[in-house]
Coordinates of C-alpha atoms in Angstrom, one line a residue:
M1 CA 5.6 36.2 71.4
S2 CA 8.8 38.2 72.2
E3 CA 8.5 41.9 72.4
P4 CA 11.0 44.2 70.7
M5 CA 13.8 45.6 72.9
T6 CA 13.5 49.1 74.1
G7 CA 16.4 51.4 74.0
S8 CA 18.2 52.7 77.1
P9 CA 18.4 56.5 77.8
P10 CA 21.5 58.2 76.3
D11 CA 24.6 58.5 78.4
E12 CA 25.1 61.8 80.1
G13 CA 28.9 61.6 80.3
K14 CA 31.2 62.1 83.3
Q15 CA 30.2 64.6 85.9
D16 CA 33.7 66.2 86.3
G17 CA 33.8 67.2 82.6
S18 CA 37.2 65.6 82.2
E19 CA 36.1 63.6 79.2
S20 CA 33.4 64.3 76.7
P21 CA 30.7 61.6 76.3
R22 CA 31.3 59.1 73.6
P23 CA 28.8 59.7 70.8
R24 CA 26.2 57.1 70.2
R25 CA 26.5 55.0 67.2
R26 CA 23.9 55.9 64.6
G27 CA 21.1 53.4 64.4
S28 CA 22.0 51.6 67.6
R29 CA 19.4 50.7 70.2
G30 CA 20.6 50.6 73.8
G31 CA 23.0 52.4 76.1
R32 CA 26.7 52.9 75.8
G33 CA 28.8 50.0 77.0
R34 CA 25.8 47.8 77.2
K35 CA 26.8 44.3 76.1
R36 CA 24.3 41.9 74.5
P37 CA 24.9 38.3 73.7
A38 CA 25.8 37.6 70.1
Q39 CA 22.8 36.3 68.2
S40 CA 22.8 34.3 65.1
P41 CA 20.1 34.7 62.4
V42 CA 18.5 31.6 63.7
Q43 CA 17.6 32.8 67.2
L44 CA 13.9 33.3 66.6
S45 CA 10.9 34.6 68.4
Q46 CA 8.2 32.4 69.8
S47 CA 5.5 31.2 67.5
R48 CA 2.7 33.5 66.6
E49 CA -0.8 33.0 67.8
S50 CA -2.7 30.5 65.6
S51 CA -5.3 31.9 63.2
E52 CA -8.7 30.8 63.7
R53 CA -11.8 31.9 62.0
S54 CA -14.1 33.8 64.3
V55 CA -17.7 34.6 63.9
T56 CA -19.1 37.4 66.1
A57 CA -22.0 38.7 64.1
D58 CA -25.5 37.4 63.4
A59 CA -26.2 36.2 59.9
P60 CA -28.1 38.7 57.8
D61 CA -31.7 38.2 56.9
A62 CA -32.5 35.9 54.0
G63 CA -33.3 37.6 50.7
T64 CA -33.3 37.0 47.0
G65 CA -30.1 37.6 45.0
S66 CA -29.7 39.0 41.5
K67 CA -28.1 37.0 38.7
A68 CA -25.1 39.3 38.1
P69 CA -22.0 37.1 38.1
G70 CA -18.7 37.6 39.8
R71 CA -19.8 39.0 43.1
K72 CA -19.8 37.7 46.6
P73 CA -22.8 35.6 47.9
R74 CA -25.6 37.0 49.9
V75 CA -27.4 35.2 52.7
G76 CA -30.5 33.5 51.5
D77 CA -29.6 33.5 47.8
T78 CA -30.3 30.4 45.8
R79 CA -29.0 29.4 42.4
P80 CA -27.5 30.8 40.2
A81 CA -24.3 31.9 42.0
P82 CA -25.0 34.2 45.0
V83 CA -24.1 37.8 44.7
L84 CA -23.4 40.9 46.8
V85 CA -21.2 41.3 49.8
P86 CA -23.4 41.8 52.9
K87 CA -22.4 44.6 55.3
F88 CA -20.5 43.1 58.2
P89 CA -22.5 43.8 61.3
P90 CA -20.5 43.8 64.5
P91 CA -21.9 42.6 67.8
T92 CA -23.9 45.1 69.7
P93 CA -21.5 47.0 72.0
A94 CA -21.4 45.9 75.6
K95 CA -23.6 48.0 77.8
G96 CA -21.4 49.8 80.3
V97 CA -18.2 49.5 78.2
A98 CA -17.1 52.9 77.2
A99 CA -16.5 53.4 73.5
A100 CA -13.1 54.7 72.5
E101 CA -13.0 58.5 72.5
P102 CA -11.6 60.4 69.6
S103 CA -8.1 61.5 70.1
A104 CA -7.3 65.1 70.3
G105 CA -4.0 64.6 68.7
G106 CA -5.5 65.1 65.2
E107 CA -6.3 68.7 65.9
A108 CA -3.5 69.9 68.2
K109 CA 0.0 70.6 67.3
S110 CA 1.2 70.3 63.7
P111 CA -0.6 68.3 61.1
K112 CA 0.3 64.6 61.1
R113 CA 0.1 62.1 58.3
R114 CA -2.2 59.8 60.3
R115 CA -5.1 60.6 62.5
R116 CA -5.9 58.3 65.4
G117 CA -9.6 58.1 66.0
G118 CA -10.4 61.7 65.2
R119 CA -12.9 61.1 62.4
G120 CA -16.0 59.0 61.9
R121 CA -19.0 58.1 64.0
A122 CA -18.9 57.1 67.6
T123 CA -17.4 53.6 68.0
G124 CA -20.4 52.2 69.9
A125 CA -22.7 51.9 66.9
R126 CA -22.7 51.2 63.1
R127 CA -24.9 51.6 60.1
G128 CA -27.4 48.8 59.6
E129 CA -26.9 47.4 63.0
G130 CA -30.0 45.5 64.3
G131 CA -31.1 42.9 66.7
A132 CA -31.5 43.0 70.4
S133 CA -28.4 44.1 72.4
E134 CA -27.0 41.8 75.0
Q135 CA -26.7 43.0 78.6
V136 CA -22.9 43.0 79.4
T137 CA -21.2 44.2 82.5
P138 CA -18.1 46.4 82.0
L139 CA -14.7 44.8 82.0
D140 CA -12.4 45.4 85.0
P141 CA -10.0 48.3 84.4
E142 CA -7.1 46.1 85.4
V143 CA -8.0 43.5 82.8
L144 CA -8.3 46.2 80.1
E145 CA -4.9 47.6 81.0
M146 CA -3.3 44.1 80.9
R147 CA -4.8 43.5 77.5
R148 CA -3.9 46.9 76.1
G149 CA -0.2 45.9 75.8
R150 CA 2.9 48.0 76.2
E151 CA 3.3 51.6 75.4
R152 CA 6.2 54.0 75.0
K153 CA 5.8 57.7 75.2
G154 CA 2.0 57.3 74.8
R155 CA 2.4 55.2 71.6
P156 CA 1.6 51.5 71.3
V157 CA 4.6 49.2 71.2
G158 CA 4.2 46.0 69.1
R159 CA 6.1 43.8 66.8
Y160 CA 3.6 43.9 64.0
L161 CA 1.8 46.5 61.9
M162 CA -1.1 46.1 59.4
C163 CA -1.6 48.3 56.4
V164 CA -4.8 48.2 54.4
H165 CA -4.9 49.7 51.0
V166 CA -8.4 50.0 49.4
Q167 CA -8.6 50.5 45.6
E168 CA -11.6 50.6 43.3
S169 CA -10.9 47.1 41.9
A170 CA -9.2 45.4 44.9
T171 CA -8.3 45.6 48.6
Q172 CA -4.8 44.7 49.7
L173 CA -3.6 44.1 53.3
A174 CA 0.0 43.9 54.3
V175 CA 1.5 42.6 57.6
L176 CA 4.8 44.1 58.6
E177 CA 7.2 42.6 61.2
G178 CA 9.3 45.6 62.1
L179 CA 9.8 47.0 58.7
A180 CA 9.9 43.7 56.8
L181 CA 6.9 42.6 54.9
T182 CA 5.9 39.1 56.1
E183 CA 2.3 38.5 54.8
H184 CA 0.2 40.0 52.0
Y185 CA -3.4 39.4 51.1
V186 CA -5.3 40.7 48.1
S187 CA -9.0 40.5 47.3
R188 CA -10.2 41.5 43.9
R189 CA -13.8 42.4 43.3
Q190 CA -14.1 40.1 40.3
D191 CA -12.8 37.2 42.4
D192 CA -15.1 37.7 45.4
A193 CA -17.4 34.9 44.3
N194 CA -14.6 32.4 44.9
Q195 CA -13.9 33.7 48.4
I196 CA -16.3 31.5 50.3
D197 CA -14.1 29.9 52.9
G198 CA -16.1 29.6 56.2
N199 CA -19.5 30.1 54.5
I200 CA -22.3 27.8 55.6
Y201 CA -24.7 26.4 52.9
I202 CA -27.6 24.1 52.2
G203 CA -26.2 21.9 49.4
R204 CA -27.7 19.3 47.1
V205 CA -25.7 16.2 46.3
Q206 CA -25.2 16.0 42.6
N207 CA -23.0 12.9 42.1
V208 CA -21.7 10.3 44.5
L209 CA -18.4 8.7 43.4
P210 CA -17.6 5.5 45.3
G211 CA -14.3 5.0 43.5
M212 CA -13.1 8.5 44.8
E213 CA -14.9 8.2 48.2
A214 CA -16.3 11.6 47.5
A215 CA -19.4 13.4 46.4
F216 CA -19.9 16.6 44.3
V217 CA -22.3 19.0 46.0
D218 CA -24.2 21.9 44.4
I219 CA -24.1 24.9 46.8
G220 CA -25.1 27.5 44.3
T221 CA -21.6 28.6 43.2
P222 CA -20.3 28.3 39.6
K223 CA -18.4 25.2 40.5
N224 CA -19.7 22.2 42.5
A225 CA -17.8 21.7 45.7
V226 CA -16.4 18.3 46.8
L227 CA -17.3 16.4 50.0
Y228 CA -15.0 13.5 51.0
R229 CA -16.3 10.6 53.0
G230 CA -14.1 11.5 56.0
D231 CA -16.0 14.9 56.3
V232 CA -19.5 13.3 56.2
R233 CA -21.3 13.5 59.5
Y234 CA -24.0 11.0 60.3
D235 CA -25.7 9.1 63.1
R236 CA -25.1 5.4 63.4
D237 CA -28.7 4.8 64.3
D238 CA -29.8 6.2 61.0
L239 CA -27.4 4.1 59.0
L240 CA -28.3 0.4 58.2
S241 CA -26.3 -1.9 56.0
A242 CA -27.9 -4.1 53.5
N243 CA -28.3 -7.0 56.0
G244 CA -29.9 -4.7 58.6
D245 CA -26.8 -4.2 60.9
G246 CA -26.0 -0.8 62.1
Q247 CA -22.6 0.6 61.3
G248 CA -20.8 3.9 61.6
G249 CA -20.9 6.4 64.4
S250 CA -22.3 9.7 65.3
G251 CA -20.0 12.2 63.8
G252 CA -17.3 9.5 63.6
S253 CA -17.2 8.4 60.0
R254 CA -13.4 8.7 60.0
Q255 CA -13.1 5.5 62.0
S256 CA -16.0 3.8 60.3
S257 CA -16.0 1.4 57.4
A258 CA -19.3 2.9 56.1
R259 CA -19.2 3.6 52.4
I260 CA -20.0 7.0 51.0
E261 CA -22.8 5.6 48.9
D262 CA -24.5 4.4 52.1
L263 CA -24.2 7.8 53.6
L264 CA -25.3 10.1 50.7
E265 CA -27.5 9.8 47.7
N266 CA -28.1 11.9 44.6
G267 CA -30.5 14.8 45.2
Q268 CA -30.1 14.7 49.0
S269 CA -30.0 18.1 50.8
I270 CA -27.3 18.5 53.3
L271 CA -26.0 21.3 55.7
C272 CA -22.3 21.9 54.9
Q273 CA -19.5 24.4 55.5
V274 CA -16.7 25.4 53.1
T275 CA -13.2 24.7 54.4
K276 CA -11.2 25.6 51.3
N277 CA -11.8 28.1 48.5
P278 CA -12.0 27.1 44.9
I279 CA -8.6 27.1 43.3
G280 CA -8.1 27.0 39.5
A281 CA -10.2 24.2 38.0
K282 CA -11.0 22.7 41.4
G283 CA -14.1 23.5 43.4
G284 CA -14.2 24.3 47.1
R285 CA -13.9 21.6 49.7
L286 CA -16.8 21.0 52.2
T287 CA -17.3 19.5 55.6
Q288 CA -20.5 18.6 57.5
E289 CA -18.7 19.2 60.8
V290 CA -19.8 22.8 61.1
S291 CA -17.9 25.1 63.5
I292 CA -18.6 28.7 64.4
P293 CA -15.6 30.5 65.9
G294 CA -16.1 33.4 68.3
R295 CA -13.8 35.8 70.2
F296 CA -12.8 33.3 72.9
V297 CA -14.2 29.9 71.9
V298 CA -15.2 27.9 68.8
L299 CA -18.7 26.3 68.9
I300 CA -19.2 22.8 67.3
P301 CA -22.9 22.3 67.2
G302 CA -24.2 18.8 68.0
S303 CA -20.9 17.5 69.3
D304 CA -19.8 16.4 72.7
S305 CA -16.1 17.1 72.5
Y306 CA -14.2 20.0 74.0
G307 CA -10.6 21.1 74.1
I308 CA -8.3 24.0 75.0
S309 CA -5.6 25.5 72.8
K310 CA -2.2 23.9 73.3
R311 CA -0.5 27.3 72.8
L312 CA -1.7 28.4 76.3
P313 CA 0.5 27.8 79.4
D314 CA -0.3 24.8 81.5
E315 CA -1.6 26.8 84.5
E316 CA -3.9 28.8 82.2
R317 CA -5.2 25.7 80.6
K318 CA -6.0 24.2 84.0
R319 CA -7.9 27.5 85.0
L320 CA -9.8 27.5 81.7
R321 CA -10.7 23.8 82.1
R322 CA -12.2 24.5 85.5
I323 CA -14.3 27.3 84.0
L324 CA -15.3 25.2 81.0
D325 CA -16.6 22.4 83.2
E326 CA -19.0 25.0 84.7
V327 CA -20.2 26.9 81.7
R328 CA -20.0 24.4 78.9
P329 CA -23.4 24.2 77.0
K330 CA -25.2 20.9 76.7
G331 CA -25.4 19.4 73.2
H332 CA -22.5 21.4 71.8
G333 CA -18.8 21.0 71.6
I334 CA -16.4 23.8 72.6
I335 CA -12.8 24.6 71.8
V336 CA -11.2 27.4 73.8
R337 CA -9.0 29.7 71.6
T338 CA -5.6 31.2 72.5
A339 CA -7.3 34.6 72.8
A340 CA -9.1 33.3 75.9
E341 CA -6.0 33.8 78.0
G342 CA -7.1 35.8 81.0
A343 CA -10.8 35.7 80.1
S344 CA -13.3 35.4 82.9
A345 CA -16.1 32.9 83.2
D346 CA -18.7 35.6 82.4
E347 CA -16.8 36.5 79.2
L348 CA -16.7 32.9 78.1
R349 CA -20.3 32.4 78.9
R350 CA -21.4 35.5 76.9
D351 CA -19.3 34.4 73.9
M352 CA -20.9 30.9 74.0
S353 CA -24.4 32.4 74.3
S354 CA -23.9 34.6 71.2
L355 CA -22.6 31.7 69.2
I356 CA -25.4 29.5 70.2
E357 CA -27.9 32.2 69.3
L358 CA -26.2 32.5 65.9
W359 CA -26.3 28.8 65.4
E360 CA -30.0 28.6 66.2
K361 CA -30.7 31.2 63.5
I362 CA -28.7 29.2 61.0
D363 CA -30.3 26.0 61.9
K364 CA -33.8 27.5 61.7
A365 CA -33.1 28.9 58.2
A366 CA -31.7 25.5 57.1
K367 CA -34.9 23.8 58.0
R368 CA -37.0 26.1 55.9
T369 CA -35.3 25.3 52.6
K370 CA -34.1 22.3 50.6
T371 CA -32.6 24.2 47.6
P372 CA -28.9 25.2 47.5
T373 CA -28.8 28.3 49.7
L374 CA -26.3 30.5 51.5
L375 CA -27.1 30.5 55.2
Y376 CA -24.1 32.4 56.6
C377 CA -21.5 34.6 54.8
E378 CA -18.1 35.5 56.1
P379 CA -17.1 39.2 56.0
E380 CA -14.8 40.8 53.4
M381 CA -11.1 39.9 53.4
A382 CA -9.8 42.9 55.3
V383 CA -12.3 42.6 58.1
R384 CA -11.7 38.9 58.3
I385 CA -8.0 39.1 58.6
I386 CA -8.2 41.9 61.2
R387 CA -10.7 39.9 63.2
E388 CA -8.4 36.8 63.2
E389 CA -5.0 38.5 63.7
F390 CA -5.3 41.8 65.5
N391 CA -4.1 41.7 69.1
S392 CA -1.8 43.5 71.5
N393 CA 1.2 42.3 69.6
Y394 CA 0.2 44.8 66.8
R395 CA 1.3 48.4 67.3
G396 CA -1.5 49.4 64.9
V397 CA -3.8 48.9 61.9
V398 CA -3.6 51.7 59.4
I399 CA -6.4 52.0 56.8
D400 CA -6.6 54.5 53.9
D401 CA -10.3 54.1 53.3
L402 CA -12.6 56.1 55.6
G403 CA -15.6 53.8 55.4
L404 CA -13.6 50.7 56.1
Y405 CA -11.7 52.5 58.9
E406 CA -15.0 53.4 60.6
D407 CA -16.3 49.8 60.3
V408 CA -13.1 48.2 61.6
R409 CA -12.8 50.7 64.5
A410 CA -16.4 50.2 65.6
Y411 CA -15.9 46.4 65.4
V412 CA -12.7 46.4 67.4
A413 CA -14.3 48.7 70.0
T414 CA -17.0 46.1 70.7
I415 CA -14.7 43.0 71.0
S416 CA -11.4 44.6 72.2
P417 CA -12.1 48.1 73.5
E418 CA -8.6 48.3 74.8
L419 CA -7.2 48.1 71.3
A420 CA -9.7 50.4 69.5
D421 CA -7.3 53.4 69.6
R422 CA -4.7 51.4 67.6
V423 CA -7.0 51.5 64.5
E424 CA -5.8 54.6 62.5
Y425 CA -7.0 56.4 59.4
Y426 CA -4.4 57.3 56.9
D427 CA -5.4 60.5 55.4
T428 CA -3.9 61.1 51.9
D429 CA -4.8 64.8 52.1
E430 CA -2.3 65.2 54.9
D431 CA 0.3 62.8 53.3
P432 CA 0.4 62.7 49.5
L433 CA 2.4 59.4 49.5
P434 CA 0.2 56.3 49.1
I435 CA 0.1 54.1 52.2
F436 CA 2.1 51.3 50.7
E437 CA 4.9 53.7 49.7
R438 CA 4.9 55.4 53.1
F439 CA 5.5 52.0 54.8
H440 CA 7.8 50.6 52.1
V441 CA 5.4 47.8 51.2
H442 CA 5.4 48.6 47.5
E443 CA 9.1 47.9 46.9
Q444 CA 9.1 44.7 49.0
L445 CA 6.1 43.5 47.1
H446 CA 7.9 43.8 43.8
K447 CA 10.8 41.8 45.2
A448 CA 8.4 39.1 46.4
L449 CA 7.1 38.6 42.8
D450 CA 10.6 37.7 41.6
R451 CA 11.9 34.1 41.3
K452 CA 15.2 35.1 42.8
V453 CA 15.7 36.2 46.4
W454 CA 19.0 37.6 47.6
L455 CA 20.3 36.9 51.1
Q456 CA 22.2 39.5 53.1
S457 CA 25.4 37.4 53.0
G458 CA 25.4 37.3 49.2
G459 CA 23.7 33.9 48.8
S460 CA 20.5 33.5 46.9
L461 CA 17.3 31.5 46.7
I462 CA 15.6 30.4 43.4
I463 CA 11.9 29.6 43.8
E464 CA 10.2 27.7 41.1
R465 CA 6.5 26.6 41.1
T466 CA 5.3 23.6 39.1
E467 CA 2.0 21.8 38.8
A468 CA 2.9 19.2 41.3
L469 CA 5.1 21.0 43.8
T470 CA 7.3 24.1 44.6
V471 CA 11.1 23.8 44.4
I472 CA 13.5 26.1 46.3
D473 CA 17.2 26.0 45.4
V474 CA 19.8 27.4 47.9
N475 CA 23.0 28.9 46.4
T476 CA 26.0 30.5 48.0
G477 CA 26.2 33.1 45.1
K478 CA 28.5 35.9 46.2
N479 CA 29.0 34.5 49.7
V480 CA 32.6 33.3 49.7
G481 CA 33.0 33.0 53.5
T482 CA 36.1 33.7 55.6
S483 CA 37.3 30.4 57.2
N484 CA 36.5 27.1 55.5
L485 CA 33.9 25.6 53.1
E486 CA 31.9 23.8 55.7
E487 CA 31.5 26.9 57.8
T488 CA 30.5 29.0 54.8
V489 CA 27.9 26.5 53.7
Y490 CA 26.6 26.1 57.2
R491 CA 26.1 29.9 57.7
N492 CA 24.6 30.3 54.3
N493 CA 22.0 27.5 55.0
L494 CA 21.1 29.0 58.4
E495 CA 20.3 32.3 56.7
A496 CA 18.5 30.6 53.9
A497 CA 16.3 28.6 56.4
E498 CA 15.1 31.8 58.0
E499 CA 14.4 33.5 54.7
I500 CA 12.6 30.5 53.2
A501 CA 10.2 30.4 56.1
R502 CA 9.5 34.1 55.5
Q503 CA 9.0 33.7 51.8
L504 CA 6.6 30.8 52.3
R505 CA 4.4 33.1 54.4
L506 CA 4.8 36.1 52.2
R507 CA 4.1 34.3 48.9
D508 CA 1.5 32.1 50.5
I509 CA 3.0 29.0 48.9
G510 CA 1.0 25.8 49.7
G511 CA 1.1 22.1 48.8
I512 CA 4.3 20.0 48.5
I513 CA 7.6 21.9 48.8
V514 CA 11.1 20.6 48.2
I515 CA 14.2 22.5 49.4
D516 CA 17.6 21.8 48.1
F517 CA 20.0 23.1 50.8
I518 CA 23.7 23.1 50.0
D519 CA 25.3 19.8 51.1
M520 CA 26.9 19.7 54.6
E521 CA 29.2 17.0 55.9
N522 CA 28.8 17.6 59.6
E523 CA 25.7 15.9 61.0
R524 CA 25.5 18.5 63.8
N525 CA 25.3 21.3 61.3
R526 CA 22.5 19.5 59.4
A527 CA 20.6 19.1 62.6
D528 CA 21.1 22.8 63.5
V529 CA 19.8 23.9 60.1
M530 CA 16.7 21.8 60.5
R531 CA 16.1 23.1 64.0
A532 CA 16.4 26.7 62.8
F533 CA 14.1 26.0 59.9
R534 CA 11.4 24.5 62.2
D535 CA 11.7 27.3 64.6
A536 CA 11.1 29.8 61.8
L537 CA 8.1 27.8 60.5
A538 CA 6.6 27.9 64.0
R539 CA 5.7 31.6 63.5
D540 CA 3.5 30.6 60.5
K541 CA -0.1 30.3 61.5
T542 CA -0.7 28.0 58.5
R543 CA -0.2 24.3 59.3
T544 CA 3.2 23.1 58.1
Q545 CA 5.2 19.8 58.4
A546 CA 8.9 19.5 57.6
F547 CA 10.9 16.3 57.4
D548 CA 14.7 15.8 58.1
I549 CA 17.3 16.4 55.4
S550 CA 17.5 13.3 53.1
E551 CA 20.6 11.6 51.9
L552 CA 20.4 13.7 48.8
G553 CA 20.4 16.9 50.9
L554 CA 16.7 17.6 50.2
V555 CA 14.1 18.8 52.7
Q556 CA 10.6 17.7 51.9
M557 CA 7.7 19.6 53.6
T558 CA 4.1 20.5 53.2
R559 CA 2.1 23.7 53.9
K560 CA -1.6 23.8 53.9
R561 CA -2.9 25.4 50.7
I562 CA -5.6 28.0 51.7
S563 CA -5.9 30.0 48.5
E564 CA -3.9 30.9 45.4
G565 CA -0.5 32.3 46.0
L566 CA 0.8 35.8 45.8
V567 CA 2.3 35.4 42.3
E568 CA -1.0 33.9 41.0
A569 CA -3.0 36.7 42.5
F570 CA -0.9 39.3 40.6
S571 CA -0.5 37.5 37.3
S572 CA -2.2 35.7 34.5
T573 CA -1.1 32.9 32.1
C574 CA 1.0 34.1 29.2
P575 CA -1.1 33.8 26.0
T576 CA 2.1 33.2 23.8
C577 CA 3.6 30.3 25.7
N578 CA 0.6 29.2 27.7
G579 CA 2.6 29.4 30.9
R580 CA 5.5 27.2 29.8
G581 CA 8.0 30.0 29.7
I582 CA 9.4 29.0 26.3
V583 CA 8.5 29.6 22.7
F584 CA 9.3 26.9 20.0
D585 CA 11.2 27.7 16.8
D586 CA 8.5 27.4 14.1
S587 CA 11.1 27.2 11.4
L588 CA 12.2 23.8 12.6
L589 CA 8.8 22.3 13.0

């Protein structure tokens, strides 16, 4: 990922004093006379690191849940719907790795609006932490320095910033690229029961539907989840057809002609993992291909496959492959994550060992029960996003809740001690402005909820969501151009392509998307717009696929739907029009 440009020192003028130094232009970055190549709005940075769920903590002990509805599941709960958010336990800190020391900056000099590490417990331990600690050798200081990232005047330099705002009823997390809001997440307490993506359950098959090639599974949540045939895992030796011939394959039902009624039966207990949260009237989606992500690798229990992230350079992939051939565990598949760049063999081995230990606990708990039960629960939204996204490309994580700040800082200190000092507490006693107003998130959030988006050139986007798909219309609006119509339309479409990609991320729009760009006659211009659009989409960690401009000037694309969008999270259906946006004239009916 490209780093932001750093400014040159100001000019000092001529030594003879014959001419006074030319004043710097306000807001410019760089020295006087420094020429930079002209950049169009479509010259984009490299794609961001792919988000992957990581699991670094042991599953909490099993227990019995209460029957209060609308709260997050608890490990060991059985029906009715699980409740209570378990405290997220970080891994035991590495022995020999120094915990991040509190900064003295919070007490010296004048008061600041943020305090960097000056409050809270020591970062090496947390409340409720249990289990045996793992003996870990300290990391090489050169490795820590390399992973720490760039600094300027003692302050971290990074393209991104996270702001976490904790309220009584909800938690919001904003990701800023520079000063622009690019991603926003919200988790309401009343909706926590539906935030189950990544959880591992023992489920009971309720109904097998051969015509849909799917089965509904009771996992102890208010709505039954769905398991499609392609996500069923089985052993070919255990599957016999009516004539006694074996069919299928171990974990390979996608290439098999086995029918789902031959694989599952009503009342059967299965181990499964949620891959998609319930949305609207639809229940969650399940898979039996359980995966447990860690800091550097993803463990796939019972599989023999392994791979390495394609986002890594070729030389690094070769190095990691040599290490993987030596440390790969038997009986389990491994996928090496992008975060493993520069990791040593010992670090990979420790990460695998902790994941295998976690899987053994889950597997042991699964064998003790046949009723719908939660075996492993993902942490709360803020911790989960920070776990998956935070790296040296972020100049900081600012949190306005002291308890969450202590939890996150302690967790980061155990997995990435070189980044622990970038977790900051935003003290409202020192700065009366709310955190979202201080970092200009509030005003950008209001604009993101509008159906109309203005472009800097004067053009506009109209974003309309329907039941089947989302439609985006591109207009020139106030943009009248300077030369000719084709050039005006081309420049407007280039700017729109960049903004559409940002809006898709910010509004978390998923499913089928149709974009109506303004018609262009020049084939080269059409190709340039599509190239710019795909480059902008490459920064999106969510899987996308965009097709070329059609004869009607439309671009069809898909974006994986993970959860409800931004507008849906902040709104409810109008009781007057039932969401149609119109009211009929009763006098004519």
